[in-house]
Short mmCIF file of C-alpha atoms in Angstrom, two decimals:
data_model
loop_
_atom_site.label_atom_id
_atom_site.label_comp_id
_atom_site.label_asym_id
_atom_site.label_seq_id
_atom_site.Cartn_x
_atom_site.Cartn_y
_atom_site.Cartn_z
CA MET A 1 0.00 0.00 0.00
CA LYS A 2 1.33 3.43 -0.93
CA ARG A 3 0.34 7.01 -0.15
CA ILE A 4 0.98 9.11 -3.24
CA SER A 5 0.78 12.90 -3.64
CA ILE A 6 -1.33 14.27 -6.49
CA ALA A 7 -2.54 17.67 -7.71
CA GLU A 8 -6.03 18.54 -6.57
CA ARG A 9 -8.79 19.08 -9.11
CA PRO A 10 -8.92 22.87 -9.52
CA ASP A 11 -12.73 22.88 -9.44
CA TRP A 12 -13.42 20.28 -6.76
CA ARG A 13 -15.05 22.71 -4.34
CA GLU A 14 -17.46 23.86 -7.05
CA LYS A 15 -18.24 20.21 -7.80
CA ALA A 16 -18.81 19.54 -4.11
CA ALA A 17 -21.30 22.43 -4.01
CA GLU A 18 -22.98 21.20 -7.21
CA PHE A 19 -23.45 17.70 -5.80
CA GLY A 20 -24.55 18.79 -2.33
CA PHE A 21 -21.34 17.85 -0.48
CA ARG A 22 -21.67 20.65 2.06
CA PHE A 23 -19.51 19.17 4.81
CA HIS A 24 -16.23 18.87 2.88
CA THR A 25 -14.85 21.46 5.29
CA MET A 26 -15.96 21.43 8.93
CA TYR A 27 -15.22 24.03 11.60
CA GLY A 28 -12.70 25.61 9.25
CA GLU A 29 -10.73 22.37 8.88
CA PRO A 30 -10.55 20.25 5.70
CA TYR A 31 -12.49 17.00 5.94
CA TRP A 32 -12.33 15.88 2.30
CA CYS A 33 -8.68 15.87 1.13
CA GLU A 34 -7.36 15.08 -2.34
CA ASP A 35 -3.75 16.25 -2.23
CA ALA A 36 -2.86 12.54 -1.98
CA TYR A 37 -4.42 9.12 -2.48
CA TYR A 38 -3.80 5.58 -1.30
CA GLN A 39 -2.87 2.91 -3.83
CA PHE A 40 -3.71 -0.78 -3.35
CA SER A 41 -2.95 -3.83 -5.43
CA LEU A 42 -5.82 -6.03 -6.58
CA ALA A 43 -4.54 -8.83 -4.31
CA GLN A 44 -4.68 -6.49 -1.30
CA ILE A 45 -8.27 -5.51 -2.13
CA GLU A 46 -9.27 -9.15 -2.53
CA GLN A 47 -7.78 -9.88 0.89
CA LEU A 48 -9.69 -6.94 2.44
CA GLU A 49 -12.91 -8.16 0.85
CA GLU A 50 -12.48 -11.71 2.16
CA THR A 51 -11.53 -10.46 5.64
CA THR A 52 -14.56 -8.15 5.79
CA ALA A 53 -16.95 -10.91 4.73
CA GLU A 54 -15.56 -13.34 7.32
CA LEU A 55 -15.60 -10.80 10.16
CA HIS A 56 -19.17 -9.84 9.35
CA GLN A 57 -20.34 -13.45 9.53
CA MET A 58 -18.55 -13.83 12.87
CA CYS A 59 -20.41 -10.75 14.15
CA LEU A 60 -23.74 -12.29 13.14
CA GLN A 61 -22.82 -15.39 15.17
CA VAL A 62 -22.36 -13.10 18.18
CA VAL A 63 -25.91 -11.76 17.70
CA GLU A 64 -27.27 -15.32 17.66
CA LYS A 65 -25.48 -16.10 20.92
CA VAL A 66 -26.39 -12.85 22.72
CA VAL A 67 -30.13 -12.91 21.93
CA GLY A 68 -30.26 -16.42 23.43
CA SER A 69 -28.89 -15.35 26.81
CA ASP A 70 -30.34 -13.01 29.45
CA ALA A 71 -26.89 -12.71 31.02
CA LEU A 72 -25.36 -11.54 27.73
CA MET A 73 -28.19 -9.10 27.00
CA GLU A 74 -27.38 -7.64 30.41
CA LYS A 75 -23.66 -7.66 29.60
CA PHE A 76 -24.37 -5.64 26.46
CA ARG A 77 -26.31 -3.14 28.60
CA ILE A 78 -29.49 -3.58 26.59
CA PRO A 79 -32.38 -2.32 28.79
CA LYS A 80 -34.44 -5.25 30.05
CA HIS A 81 -37.78 -3.85 28.88
CA THR A 82 -36.48 -3.92 25.27
CA TRP A 83 -35.04 -7.46 25.27
CA GLU A 84 -38.00 -9.02 23.47
CA PHE A 85 -38.06 -6.19 20.93
CA VAL A 86 -34.37 -6.77 20.09
CA ARG A 87 -34.74 -10.56 20.08
CA ASN A 88 -37.81 -10.40 17.88
CA ALA A 89 -35.98 -8.27 15.32
CA TRP A 90 -33.34 -11.01 15.01
CA ARG A 91 -35.66 -14.00 15.10
CA THR A 92 -37.99 -12.56 12.45
CA HIS A 93 -34.99 -11.77 10.20
CA GLN A 94 -35.60 -8.03 10.06
CA PRO A 95 -33.56 -6.82 7.06
CA SER A 96 -30.53 -4.56 7.38
CA LEU A 97 -29.14 -1.94 5.01
CA TYR A 98 -25.45 -1.25 5.55
CA SER A 99 -22.51 -1.22 7.96
CA ARG A 100 -18.81 -0.36 8.16
CA LEU A 101 -15.97 -2.28 9.78
CA ASP A 102 -12.99 -0.20 10.90
CA LEU A 103 -9.73 -2.00 10.22
CA ALA A 104 -6.06 -1.33 10.96
CA TRP A 105 -3.90 -2.50 8.04
CA ASP A 106 -0.86 -1.33 6.09
CA GLY A 107 -1.23 -3.84 3.26
CA ASN A 108 1.02 -6.48 4.86
CA GLY A 109 0.05 -9.39 7.11
CA GLN A 110 -3.48 -9.45 8.50
CA ALA A 111 -5.95 -6.59 8.91
CA LYS A 112 -7.17 -6.18 12.51
CA LEU A 113 -10.75 -5.31 13.47
CA LEU A 114 -10.90 -2.15 15.60
CA GLU A 115 -14.71 -1.92 15.80
CA ASN A 116 -17.97 -2.40 13.91
CA ASN A 117 -20.03 0.64 12.94
CA ALA A 118 -23.13 -1.42 12.27
CA ASP A 119 -25.89 0.98 13.28
CA THR A 120 -25.24 4.58 12.20
CA PRO A 121 -22.14 4.65 9.99
CA THR A 122 -21.31 7.93 8.29
CA SER A 123 -18.60 8.87 5.72
CA LEU A 124 -20.89 7.05 3.27
CA TYR A 125 -21.45 9.74 0.64
CA GLU A 126 -17.78 10.54 0.28
CA ALA A 127 -16.87 6.83 0.07
CA ALA A 128 -19.67 5.77 -2.29
CA PHE A 129 -19.94 8.78 -4.59
CA PHE A 130 -17.45 11.63 -4.23
CA GLN A 131 -14.25 9.55 -4.30
CA TRP A 132 -15.54 7.78 -7.45
CA LEU A 133 -16.12 11.18 -9.08
CA TRP A 134 -12.55 12.11 -8.07
CA LEU A 135 -11.20 8.94 -9.75
CA GLU A 136 -13.02 9.62 -13.03
CA ASP A 137 -11.94 13.29 -13.08
CA GLN A 138 -8.29 12.49 -12.34
CA ILE A 139 -8.16 9.79 -15.03
CA ASN A 140 -9.74 12.19 -17.55
CA ALA A 141 -7.23 14.89 -16.55
CA GLY A 142 -4.34 12.47 -17.18
CA ARG A 143 -3.16 12.56 -13.55
CA LEU A 144 -3.99 8.89 -13.01
CA PRO A 145 -3.42 5.96 -15.40
CA GLN A 146 -6.36 4.91 -17.58
CA GLN A 147 -6.37 1.46 -15.96
CA ALA A 148 -6.68 2.84 -12.41
CA ASP A 149 -9.73 1.41 -10.64
CA GLN A 150 -11.36 1.74 -7.23
CA TYR A 151 -12.83 -0.77 -4.79
CA ASN A 152 -16.24 0.81 -4.78
CA SER A 153 -19.60 -0.62 -5.77
CA ILE A 154 -21.26 0.91 -2.70
CA GLN A 155 -23.77 3.06 -4.60
CA GLU A 156 -24.83 0.25 -6.95
CA GLN A 157 -25.26 -2.11 -3.98
CA LEU A 158 -27.30 0.45 -2.04
CA ILE A 159 -29.67 0.98 -4.97
CA ALA A 160 -29.99 -2.79 -5.45
CA ARG A 161 -30.68 -3.24 -1.72
CA PHE A 162 -33.41 -0.59 -1.70
CA ASP A 163 -34.93 -2.35 -4.71
CA GLU A 164 -34.89 -5.65 -2.76
CA LEU A 165 -36.50 -3.98 0.24
CA ARG A 166 -39.24 -2.66 -2.04
CA GLN A 167 -39.85 -5.82 -4.06
CA GLN A 168 -39.00 -8.71 -1.73
CA HIS A 169 -39.68 -7.23 1.70
CA GLY A 170 -42.70 -5.13 0.74
CA PHE A 171 -41.35 -1.76 1.86
CA GLY A 172 -43.62 1.08 0.80
CA LEU A 173 -43.05 4.70 1.75
CA LEU A 174 -39.78 4.92 3.69
CA HIS A 175 -39.47 7.71 6.24
CA MET A 176 -35.84 8.76 6.76
CA ALA A 177 -34.63 10.65 9.80
CA CYS A 178 -31.62 12.09 11.61
CA CYS A 179 -31.04 14.69 14.31
CA GLN A 180 -31.28 18.39 13.57
CA ASP A 181 -27.80 19.44 14.62
CA SER A 182 -25.56 17.55 12.16
CA GLU A 183 -24.95 18.64 8.58
CA GLU A 184 -22.98 15.45 7.95
CA ASP A 185 -25.89 13.26 9.10
CA ARG A 186 -28.34 15.26 6.98
CA GLY A 187 -26.05 14.87 3.96
CA THR A 188 -25.79 11.11 4.54
CA VAL A 189 -29.58 10.72 4.74
CA GLN A 190 -30.09 12.91 1.65
CA TYR A 191 -27.70 10.66 -0.26
CA LEU A 192 -29.56 7.54 0.89
CA GLN A 193 -32.85 9.15 -0.18
CA ASP A 194 -31.37 9.65 -3.65
CA CYS A 195 -30.37 5.96 -3.77
CA ALA A 196 -33.84 4.86 -2.62
CA LEU A 197 -35.46 7.05 -5.27
CA GLU A 198 -33.20 5.50 -7.93
CA ALA A 199 -34.56 2.10 -6.81
CA GLY A 200 -38.17 3.28 -7.09
CA LEU A 201 -38.68 3.43 -3.33
CA PRO A 202 -40.39 6.69 -2.27
CA SER A 203 -39.14 8.42 0.87
CA GLU A 204 -40.00 11.34 3.11
CA PHE A 205 -37.54 13.10 5.39
CA LEU A 206 -38.15 14.31 8.91
CA PHE A 207 -35.96 15.02 11.90
CA MET A 208 -35.93 12.58 14.82
CA GLU A 209 -37.23 15.40 17.01
CA GLU A 210 -40.34 15.65 14.78
CA ILE A 211 -41.51 12.05 15.21
CA GLY A 212 -44.80 11.97 17.09
CA LEU A 213 -46.88 9.33 18.85
CA GLY A 214 -50.42 8.71 17.57
CA GLU A 215 -53.49 7.78 19.61
CA ARG A 216 -53.03 4.07 18.88
CA GLY A 217 -49.37 4.01 19.89
CA GLN A 218 -48.03 4.34 16.34
CA PHE A 219 -45.25 6.72 15.41
CA THR A 220 -46.33 9.57 13.13
CA ASP A 221 -44.80 12.30 10.97
CA LEU A 222 -45.66 16.01 10.91
CA GLN A 223 -48.75 15.32 8.77
CA ASN A 224 -49.94 12.71 11.31
CA GLN A 225 -49.18 10.04 8.72
CA VAL A 226 -48.38 6.68 10.34
CA ILE A 227 -44.72 5.69 9.98
CA SER A 228 -44.48 2.07 8.82
CA ASN A 229 -40.87 1.94 7.60
CA LEU A 230 -38.18 4.16 9.11
CA PHE A 231 -34.49 4.59 8.37
CA LYS A 232 -32.93 6.40 11.31
CA LEU A 233 -29.41 7.72 11.54
CA TYR A 234 -29.78 7.68 15.30
CA PRO A 235 -28.18 5.19 17.70
CA TRP A 236 -30.17 2.32 19.15
CA GLU A 237 -28.46 2.73 22.51
CA PHE A 238 -30.12 6.17 22.76
CA MET A 239 -33.52 4.99 21.52
CA LEU A 240 -33.68 2.00 23.86
CA ARG A 241 -33.31 4.34 26.84
CA GLU A 242 -35.76 7.06 25.89
CA THR A 243 -39.31 7.48 27.17
CA PHE A 244 -40.96 6.14 24.02
CA SER A 245 -38.84 2.96 24.09
CA THR A 246 -41.77 1.24 25.81
CA LYS A 247 -43.75 1.78 22.58
CA LEU A 248 -41.18 0.26 20.21
CA GLN A 249 -42.49 -3.30 20.44
CA ASP A 250 -46.06 -2.40 19.43
CA ALA A 251 -45.56 0.52 17.06
CA GLY A 252 -45.51 -1.69 13.95
CA VAL A 253 -42.45 0.00 12.44
CA ARG A 254 -39.86 -1.78 10.32
CA TRP A 255 -36.59 -0.17 11.24
CA LEU A 256 -33.45 0.38 9.23
CA GLU A 257 -31.21 -0.47 10.88
CA PRO A 258 -33.08 -3.28 12.69
CA ALA A 259 -32.89 -3.46 16.49
CA TRP A 260 -30.54 -6.47 16.47
CA LYS A 261 -27.86 -4.08 15.22
CA SER A 262 -27.78 -2.73 18.80
CA ILE A 263 -25.72 -5.82 19.61
CA ILE A 264 -23.00 -5.56 16.96
CA SER A 265 -22.68 -1.76 17.08
CA ASN A 266 -21.80 -2.12 20.76
CA LYS A 267 -18.13 -2.35 21.79
CA ALA A 268 -19.13 -5.37 23.91
CA LEU A 269 -18.97 -7.15 20.55
CA LEU A 270 -15.16 -7.11 20.69
CA PRO A 271 -14.61 -9.27 23.81
CA MET A 272 -17.42 -11.56 22.65
CA LEU A 273 -15.66 -12.10 19.31
CA TRP A 274 -12.39 -12.85 21.09
CA GLU A 275 -14.12 -15.33 23.40
CA MET A 276 -15.89 -17.10 20.52
CA PHE A 277 -12.99 -16.96 18.03
CA PRO A 278 -9.83 -16.91 20.18
CA ASP A 279 -6.57 -16.16 18.36
CA HIS A 280 -8.37 -15.39 15.10
CA PRO A 281 -5.81 -13.59 12.90
CA ASN A 282 -8.12 -10.60 12.24
CA LEU A 283 -9.08 -10.00 15.87
CA LEU A 284 -7.32 -8.17 18.67
CA PRO A 285 -7.50 -9.69 22.17
CA ALA A 286 -10.31 -7.97 24.10
CA TRP A 287 -12.06 -8.33 27.44
CA PHE A 288 -14.75 -6.65 29.50
CA ALA A 289 -13.02 -4.23 31.85
CA GLU A 290 -14.97 -5.57 34.84
CA ASP A 291 -13.93 -9.18 34.15
CA GLN A 292 -10.63 -10.83 34.91
CA HIS A 293 -8.18 -10.62 32.05
CA PRO A 294 -4.45 -11.12 31.48
CA PRO A 295 -2.24 -8.18 32.46
CA LEU A 296 -1.52 -5.89 29.50
CA ASP A 297 1.15 -3.19 29.15
CA SER A 298 -0.39 -1.61 26.05
CA TYR A 299 -4.14 -1.43 25.55
CA VAL A 300 -7.10 0.72 24.56
CA ILE A 301 -10.07 1.42 26.85
CA LYS A 302 -13.34 1.87 24.96
CA PRO A 303 -16.75 2.54 26.56
CA ARG A 304 -19.40 0.14 25.27
CA PHE A 305 -21.30 2.95 23.54
CA SER A 306 -18.50 5.30 22.49
CA ARG A 307 -18.75 7.06 19.12
CA GLU A 308 -16.22 9.06 17.07
CA GLY A 309 -13.45 8.19 19.54
CA ALA A 310 -15.21 9.79 22.53
CA ASN A 311 -13.90 8.70 25.97
CA VAL A 312 -11.36 6.35 24.37
CA GLN A 313 -7.98 6.08 26.15
CA ILE A 314 -4.73 4.55 24.92
CA VAL A 315 -2.14 3.14 27.33
CA LEU A 316 1.29 2.30 25.91
CA ASN A 317 3.84 0.48 28.09
CA GLY A 318 1.82 1.36 31.19
CA GLU A 319 1.56 5.08 30.38
CA LYS A 320 -1.56 6.87 29.11
CA ILE A 321 -0.52 8.49 25.81
CA ALA A 322 -3.88 9.58 24.37
CA ALA A 323 -7.42 10.27 25.59
CA VAL A 324 -10.54 11.96 24.24
CA ASP A 325 -13.24 13.54 26.40
CA GLY A 326 -16.91 12.78 25.90
CA PRO A 327 -20.23 11.74 27.44
CA TYR A 328 -19.71 7.96 27.61
CA GLY A 329 -18.37 5.56 30.20
CA GLU A 330 -21.16 5.03 32.76
CA GLU A 331 -22.22 1.92 30.86
CA GLY A 332 -18.84 0.29 31.47
CA SER A 333 -15.91 -0.30 29.15
CA ILE A 334 -14.01 -2.95 27.27
CA ILE A 335 -10.24 -3.35 27.02
CA GLN A 336 -8.66 -4.14 23.65
CA GLN A 337 -5.00 -4.90 23.06
CA TYR A 338 -3.24 -1.90 21.54
CA HIS A 339 -2.39 -2.26 17.87
CA PRO A 340 -0.50 0.60 16.19
CA LEU A 341 -2.28 2.22 13.26
CA PRO A 342 -0.31 2.47 10.01
CA LYS A 343 1.52 5.79 9.89
CA PHE A 344 2.12 7.69 6.65
CA GLY A 345 4.10 10.89 7.14
CA ASP A 346 2.69 12.56 10.25
CA SER A 347 -0.72 10.88 10.10
CA TYR A 348 -2.33 7.62 11.16
CA MET A 349 -4.74 5.85 8.82
CA VAL A 350 -7.85 3.70 9.35
CA ILE A 351 -9.67 1.70 6.66
CA GLY A 352 -13.47 1.75 6.75
CA SER A 353 -14.66 -1.38 4.95
CA TRP A 354 -18.28 -1.12 3.80
CA LEU A 355 -20.96 -3.78 3.54
CA VAL A 356 -24.40 -3.38 2.03
CA ASN A 357 -26.72 -6.05 3.36
CA ASP A 358 -24.10 -8.78 3.96
CA LYS A 359 -21.83 -8.02 0.98
CA PRO A 360 -18.48 -6.22 1.19
CA CYS A 361 -18.51 -3.53 -1.50
CA GLY A 362 -15.94 -0.78 -0.95
CA ILE A 363 -13.65 1.17 1.35
CA GLY A 364 -13.09 4.69 2.61
CA LEU A 365 -9.87 5.86 4.27
CA ARG A 366 -9.55 8.30 7.16
CA GLU A 367 -6.41 10.01 8.42
CA ASP A 368 -5.66 11.80 11.66
CA ARG A 369 -2.54 13.28 13.23
CA GLU A 370 -3.83 12.00 16.55
CA LEU A 371 -3.78 8.33 17.54
CA ILE A 372 -7.54 8.27 18.12
CA THR A 373 -9.61 8.70 14.95
CA GLN A 374 -12.43 11.22 15.52
CA ASP A 375 -15.32 12.78 13.63
CA LEU A 376 -13.15 15.41 11.93
CA SER A 377 -10.46 12.99 10.77
CA ARG A 378 -9.66 13.63 7.10
CA PHE A 379 -11.06 11.47 4.28
CA TYR A 380 -8.71 10.45 1.44
CA PRO A 381 -9.58 8.64 -1.81
CA HIS A 382 -7.94 5.46 -3.05
CA ILE A 383 -7.21 3.57 -6.26
CA ILE A 384 -6.41 0.00 -7.30
CA LEU A 385 -3.37 -0.32 -9.56
CA ASP A 386 -1.14 -3.30 -10.10
#
């Protein structure tokens, strides 16, 4: 794997505006970056694809085990009054849309799973659409070889999945929601609406804060229309703790993502994977912090519900070398063996490996000068070239 400098497209900001990519710069800092790209060989991409598929299937085996055990549902901090709701979503095979595995890999040896963003993954639009546009433009400008390719069928797979949800699962109008205070979340949902429309699946947008409760216990939109199918870019661990969580079981909504994703989007997944698949080459040793575990000199502490690196701490040779503040931690933490991220120049890189339904279909790369990847870490495009 190589990191290679390249001239930016002179008009990329205008293109971003044209295509609705409004969060390419956040808080005055660049988020989308194209002064360099990462180059993979086809063999490396094939290895990533196989690894992603295998890890995903292992995660599904964790769901099967957890839903069958009260003790494990407790261990995952799933509120007791929602256990049957979560279990029912799994046992009735409620369909999923997409997810992203975060992997540490420099192109040599085995990729290591850092975590699974199975419930509300972002960086989708830039991975699925904008980096593909970059590839086409740079080939046309002669800055990349004609035979350069990209591991990226994310958009095609999303459209195909929405078509399946419409035709095979009987989805009608799909309400799509996120919180009001995030331009990135709104952009992600807008992109997914475009993909649904391409598949012939109509959608209506509303903010999570605008969802109401009807007289018969059904969720409603601003026009008092009953919500039957809802994509929500909003974490299950929040929803399962809110006042209306007592209504989830009987509201008659089909959720994207389904409630069983609350199990594999939880950092408790990591020690469960290690227990079920010990010494697997793509896993890092991990344990629940409250349980007995071997002494470690270098490790990462992650709250079960942490997002965007919040409340994560890194200890190297017994000394804390990095930490991020945030609102998480009361739910308890897991401990994962420290594994250094690949470093290119002054930055560390993480691979986000995407799946639509259960199929690996592309990657997006994030860089950060800090050891802990956060929400403003920079996104870089990639190519395949042998």
